[in-house]
Amino acid sequence: NAGVMQNPRHLVRRRGQEARLRCSPMKGHSHVYWYRQLPEEGLKFMVYLQKENIIDESGMPKERFSAEFPKEGPSILRIQQVVRGDSAAYFCASSYSGANVLTFGAGSRLTVL
Amino acid sequence: EDKVVQSPLSLVVHEGDTVTLNCSYEVTNFRSLLWYKQEKKAPTFLFMLTSSGIEKKSGRLSSILDKKELFSILNITATQTGDSAIYLCAGLNTGTASKLTFGTGTRLQVTL
């Protein structure tokens, strides 16, 4: 059981570029969550997805950010036209249907120069 | 807006000491309180507490929830250097999404 796999672990982008972060949930998990952790802050909920559906995106900025969880393949968090304030650790978590305990991945650390 | 506050922000203890970490919460339609341990990688699940007054234990770690006073504590006895980590507390509501509201964490350092 490989757990929740995130890649890349580290990503460096220049301002204005696009960042794509990928998350493969644990085997058997169909629910995916994305959280952002800014320096010296707690994890903040961004978006909750099930296969092919966004269930709750109340924590995601309205512009430049999007997320998907296609029928096949990993979940993708996409940040367009990155700015320095997007520099953070982005954690993905997954759960199986009905479960409340989330299993987290190791995170993707985005640095915007 | 839901809020979770942890204290202390950081703590340095000697190996063998006992520590108590605090977590207070204001979560609309509260369901459960979760504790996670975050080292350099993924936060790892420790406890989920749903009922008041029932202590959960795992080895040297234990935790309890008080739903009347809206707080939880995490105790670690006979601390070891491997306990050094950030301990995260999170509130879970009863909404359609398993959306956790996290505190900023308590950074624990255990020295020899």
GROMACS .gro file of C-alpha atoms in nm:
model
  225
    1ASN     CA    1   0.000   0.000   0.000
    2ALA     CA    2   0.184   0.302  -0.131
    3GLY     CA    3  -0.019   0.559   0.058
    4VAL     CA    4  -0.107   0.897  -0.090
    5MET     CA    5   0.149   0.986  -0.354
    6GLN     CA    6   0.220   1.343  -0.448
    7ASN     CA    7   0.451   1.477  -0.712
    8PRO     CA    8   0.656   1.670  -0.762
    9ARG     CA    9   0.782   1.699  -0.407
   10HIS     CA   10   0.948   2.029  -0.489
   11LEU     CA   11   0.861   2.267  -0.769
   12VAL     CA   12   1.018   2.600  -0.854
   13ARG     CA   13   0.840   2.839  -1.084
   14ARG     CA   14   0.894   3.197  -1.194
   15ARG     CA   15   0.616   3.450  -1.157
   16GLY     CA   16   0.361   3.412  -1.434
   17GLN     CA   17   0.429   3.045  -1.503
   18GLU     CA   18   0.192   2.758  -1.436
   19ALA     CA   19   0.224   2.501  -1.161
   20ARG     CA   20   0.068   2.155  -1.178
   21LEU     CA   21   0.062   1.938  -0.871
   22ARG     CA   22  -0.045   1.575  -0.887
   23CYS     CA   23  -0.195   1.346  -0.629
   24SER     CA   24  -0.268   0.975  -0.646
   25PRO     CA   25  -0.493   0.871  -0.357
   26MET     CA   26  -0.451   0.556  -0.156
   27LYS     CA   27  -0.578   0.242  -0.322
   28GLY     CA   28  -0.951   0.214  -0.264
   29HIS     CA   29  -0.996   0.582  -0.178
   30SER     CA   30  -1.228   0.779  -0.401
   31HIS     CA   31  -1.228   1.109  -0.212
   32VAL     CA   32  -0.947   1.360  -0.252
   33TYR     CA   33  -0.882   1.680  -0.061
   34TRP     CA   34  -0.628   1.955  -0.118
   35TYR     CA   35  -0.490   2.168   0.164
   36ARG     CA   36  -0.239   2.453   0.157
   37GLN     CA   37   0.010   2.527   0.431
   38LEU     CA   38   0.170   2.868   0.432
   39PRO     CA   39   0.480   2.930   0.643
   40GLU     CA   40   0.395   2.949   1.014
   41GLU     CA   41   0.028   2.880   0.942
   42GLY     CA   42  -0.197   2.580   0.977
   43LEU     CA   43  -0.325   2.365   0.697
   44LYS     CA   44  -0.608   2.541   0.513
   45PHE     CA   45  -0.874   2.349   0.321
   46MET     CA   46  -0.890   2.427  -0.048
   47VAL     CA   47  -1.103   2.176  -0.234
   48TYR     CA   48  -1.273   1.837  -0.200
   49LEU     CA   49  -1.324   1.614  -0.501
   50GLN     CA   50  -1.464   1.277  -0.587
   51LYS     CA   51  -1.406   1.109  -0.919
   52GLU     CA   52  -1.501   1.358  -1.192
   53ASN     CA   53  -1.681   1.586  -0.945
   54ILE     CA   54  -1.588   1.888  -0.737
   55ILE     CA   55  -1.784   1.856  -0.413
   56ASP     CA   56  -1.663   2.161  -0.222
   57GLU     CA   57  -1.426   2.427  -0.350
   58SER     CA   58  -1.505   2.688  -0.088
   59GLY     CA   59  -1.142   2.720   0.018
   60MET     CA   60  -0.996   2.769  -0.324
   61PRO     CA   61  -0.915   3.115  -0.461
   62LYS     CA   62  -1.162   3.210  -0.733
   63GLU     CA   63  -0.896   3.302  -0.984
   64ARG     CA   64  -0.595   3.114  -1.119
   65PHE     CA   65  -0.660   2.798  -0.917
   66SER     CA   66  -0.839   2.489  -1.044
   67ALA     CA   67  -0.859   2.125  -0.948
   68GLU     CA   68  -0.975   1.808  -1.112
   69PHE     CA   69  -0.997   1.439  -1.036
   70PRO     CA   70  -1.058   1.259  -1.364
   71LYS     CA   71  -1.203   0.913  -1.402
   72GLU     CA   72  -0.859   0.782  -1.483
   73GLY     CA   73  -0.537   0.917  -1.338
   74PRO     CA   74  -0.436   1.139  -1.048
   75SER     CA   75  -0.600   1.448  -0.912
   76ILE     CA   76  -0.440   1.767  -1.041
   77LEU     CA   77  -0.418   2.104  -0.867
   78ARG     CA   78  -0.337   2.369  -1.124
   79ILE     CA   79  -0.218   2.719  -1.047
   80GLN     CA   80  -0.196   2.956  -1.340
   81GLN     CA   81   0.017   3.271  -1.353
   82VAL     CA   82   0.176   3.199  -1.019
   83VAL     CA   83   0.270   3.482  -0.784
   84ARG     CA   84   0.511   3.483  -0.491
   85GLY     CA   85   0.221   3.451  -0.247
   86ASP     CA   86   0.145   3.108  -0.392
   87SER     CA   87   0.468   2.975  -0.240
   88ALA     CA   88   0.353   2.714   0.008
   89ALA     CA   89   0.331   2.344   0.078
   90TYR     CA   90   0.031   2.185  -0.090
   91PHE     CA   91  -0.093   1.869   0.075
   92CYS     CA   92  -0.327   1.616  -0.073
   93ALA     CA   93  -0.530   1.378   0.140
   94SER     CA   94  -0.765   1.096   0.059
   95SER     CA   95  -1.033   0.890   0.226
   96TYR     CA   96  -1.273   0.616   0.129
   97SER     CA   97  -1.643   0.685   0.114
   98GLY     CA   98  -1.793   0.772   0.448
   99ALA     CA   99  -1.466   0.792   0.635
  100ASN     CA  100  -1.362   1.102   0.823
  101VAL     CA  101  -0.998   1.022   0.883
  102LEU     CA  102  -0.792   1.165   0.605
  103THR     CA  103  -0.463   1.012   0.499
  104PHE     CA  104  -0.219   1.277   0.388
  105GLY     CA  105   0.053   1.272   0.129
  106ALA     CA  106   0.399   1.413   0.190
  107GLY     CA  107   0.314   1.741   0.019
  108SER     CA  108   0.441   1.938  -0.277
  109ARG     CA  109   0.646   2.243  -0.194
  110LEU     CA  110   0.601   2.521  -0.445
  111THR     CA  111   0.850   2.806  -0.456
  112VAL     CA  112   0.774   3.103  -0.678
  113LEU     CA  113   1.074   3.316  -0.767
  114GLU     CA  114  -1.580   3.115   1.050
  115ASP     CA  115  -1.459   2.795   1.213
  116LYS     CA  116  -1.150   2.834   1.428
  117VAL     CA  117  -0.906   2.603   1.608
  118VAL     CA  118  -0.645   2.741   1.846
  119GLN     CA  119  -0.355   2.542   1.982
  120SER     CA  120  -0.125   2.617   2.270
  121PRO     CA  121   0.155   2.643   2.338
  122LEU     CA  122   0.291   2.736   1.997
  123SER     CA  123   0.617   2.566   2.080
  124LEU     CA  124   0.762   2.364   2.361
  125VAL     CA  125   1.107   2.231   2.449
  126VAL     CA  126   1.130   1.948   2.702
  127HIS     CA  127   1.384   1.695   2.816
  128GLU     CA  128   1.356   1.331   2.731
  129GLY     CA  129   1.141   1.157   2.989
  130ASP     CA  130   0.922   1.458   3.063
  131THR     CA  131   0.544   1.452   3.027
  132VAL     CA  132   0.380   1.713   2.806
  133THR     CA  133   0.024   1.833   2.759
  134LEU     CA  134  -0.079   2.002   2.438
  135ASN     CA  135  -0.398   2.205   2.424
  136CYS     CA  136  -0.655   2.259   2.153
  137SER     CA  137  -0.967   2.474   2.169
  138TYR     CA  138  -1.216   2.486   1.888
  139GLU     CA  139  -1.513   2.674   1.750
  140VAL     CA  140  -1.655   2.460   1.473
  141THR     CA  141  -2.006   2.495   1.337
  142ASN     CA  142  -2.195   2.165   1.346
  143PHE     CA  143  -1.902   2.000   1.518
  144ARG     CA  144  -1.860   1.627   1.467
  145SER     CA  145  -1.512   1.524   1.578
  146LEU     CA  146  -1.168   1.646   1.683
  147LEU     CA  147  -0.861   1.494   1.522
  148TRP     CA  148  -0.495   1.498   1.617
  149TYR     CA  149  -0.213   1.457   1.366
  150LYS     CA  150   0.165   1.443   1.404
  151GLN     CA  151   0.363   1.624   1.138
  152GLU     CA  152   0.731   1.554   1.099
  153LYS     CA  153   0.913   1.645   0.783
  154LYS     CA  154   0.671   1.464   0.560
  155ALA     CA  155   0.303   1.376   0.567
  156PRO     CA  156   0.089   1.451   0.872
  157THR     CA  157   0.012   1.117   1.028
  158PHE     CA  158  -0.313   1.044   1.206
  159LEU     CA  159  -0.307   0.997   1.582
  160PHE     CA  160  -0.660   1.014   1.723
  161MET     CA  161  -1.015   1.099   1.636
  162LEU     CA  162  -1.237   1.201   1.928
  163THR     CA  163  -1.612   1.223   1.895
  164SER     CA  164  -1.747   1.168   2.245
  165SER     CA  165  -1.675   1.377   2.552
  166GLY     CA  166  -1.483   1.233   2.843
  167ILE     CA  167  -1.361   0.914   2.677
  168GLU     CA  168  -0.984   0.892   2.676
  169LYS     CA  169  -0.815   0.740   2.377
  170LYS     CA  170  -0.472   0.588   2.424
  171SER     CA  171  -0.197   0.468   2.198
  172GLY     CA  172   0.121   0.376   2.378
  173ARG     CA  173   0.256   0.683   2.552
  174LEU     CA  174   0.005   0.912   2.384
  175SER     CA  175  -0.346   0.980   2.507
  176SER     CA  176  -0.613   1.233   2.428
  177ILE     CA  177  -0.950   1.341   2.558
  178LEU     CA  178  -1.227   1.570   2.439
  179ASP     CA  179  -1.450   1.807   2.637
  180LYS     CA  180  -1.744   1.908   2.419
  181LYS     CA  181  -1.892   2.132   2.684
  182GLU     CA  182  -1.579   2.347   2.715
  183LEU     CA  183  -1.483   2.296   2.348
  184PHE     CA  184  -1.132   2.174   2.398
  185SER     CA  185  -0.909   1.872   2.376
  186ILE     CA  186  -0.573   1.780   2.521
  187LEU     CA  187  -0.302   1.551   2.393
  188ASN     CA  188  -0.072   1.400   2.654
  189ILE     CA  189   0.263   1.243   2.586
  190THR     CA  190   0.431   1.065   2.875
  191ALA     CA  191   0.799   0.967   2.900
  192THR     CA  192   0.882   1.173   2.592
  193GLN     CA  193   1.151   1.056   2.352
  194THR     CA  194   1.348   1.245   2.090
  195GLY     CA  195   1.137   1.074   1.825
  196ASP     CA  196   0.834   1.260   1.958
  197SER     CA  197   0.982   1.585   1.826
  198ALA     CA  198   0.734   1.709   1.567
  199ILE     CA  199   0.452   1.952   1.506
  200TYR     CA  200   0.127   1.829   1.657
  201LEU     CA  201  -0.180   1.941   1.468
  202CYS     CA  202  -0.532   1.956   1.600
  203ALA     CA  203  -0.828   1.976   1.360
  204GLY     CA  204  -1.203   2.012   1.396
  205LEU     CA  205  -1.439   1.826   1.166
  206ASN     CA  206  -1.793   1.940   1.096
  207THR     CA  207  -2.096   1.744   0.992
  208GLY     CA  208  -2.119   1.902   0.649
  209THR     CA  209  -2.115   1.709   0.328
  210ALA     CA  210  -1.741   1.734   0.299
  211SER     CA  211  -1.494   1.593   0.546
  212LYS     CA  212  -1.346   1.939   0.576
  213LEU     CA  213  -1.099   1.979   0.856
  214THR     CA  214  -1.021   2.312   1.020
  215PHE     CA  215  -0.666   2.296   1.148
  216GLY     CA  216  -0.490   2.489   1.420
  217THR     CA  217  -0.141   2.622   1.356
  218GLY     CA  218   0.011   2.340   1.554
  219THR     CA  219   0.236   2.298   1.856
  220ARG     CA  220   0.602   2.248   1.774
  221LEU     CA  221   0.747   2.004   2.027
  222GLN     CA  222   1.118   1.954   2.064
  223VAL     CA  223   1.246   1.679   2.292
  224THR     CA  224   1.612   1.712   2.390
  225LEU     CA  225   1.847   1.462   2.550
   0.00000   0.00000   0.00000
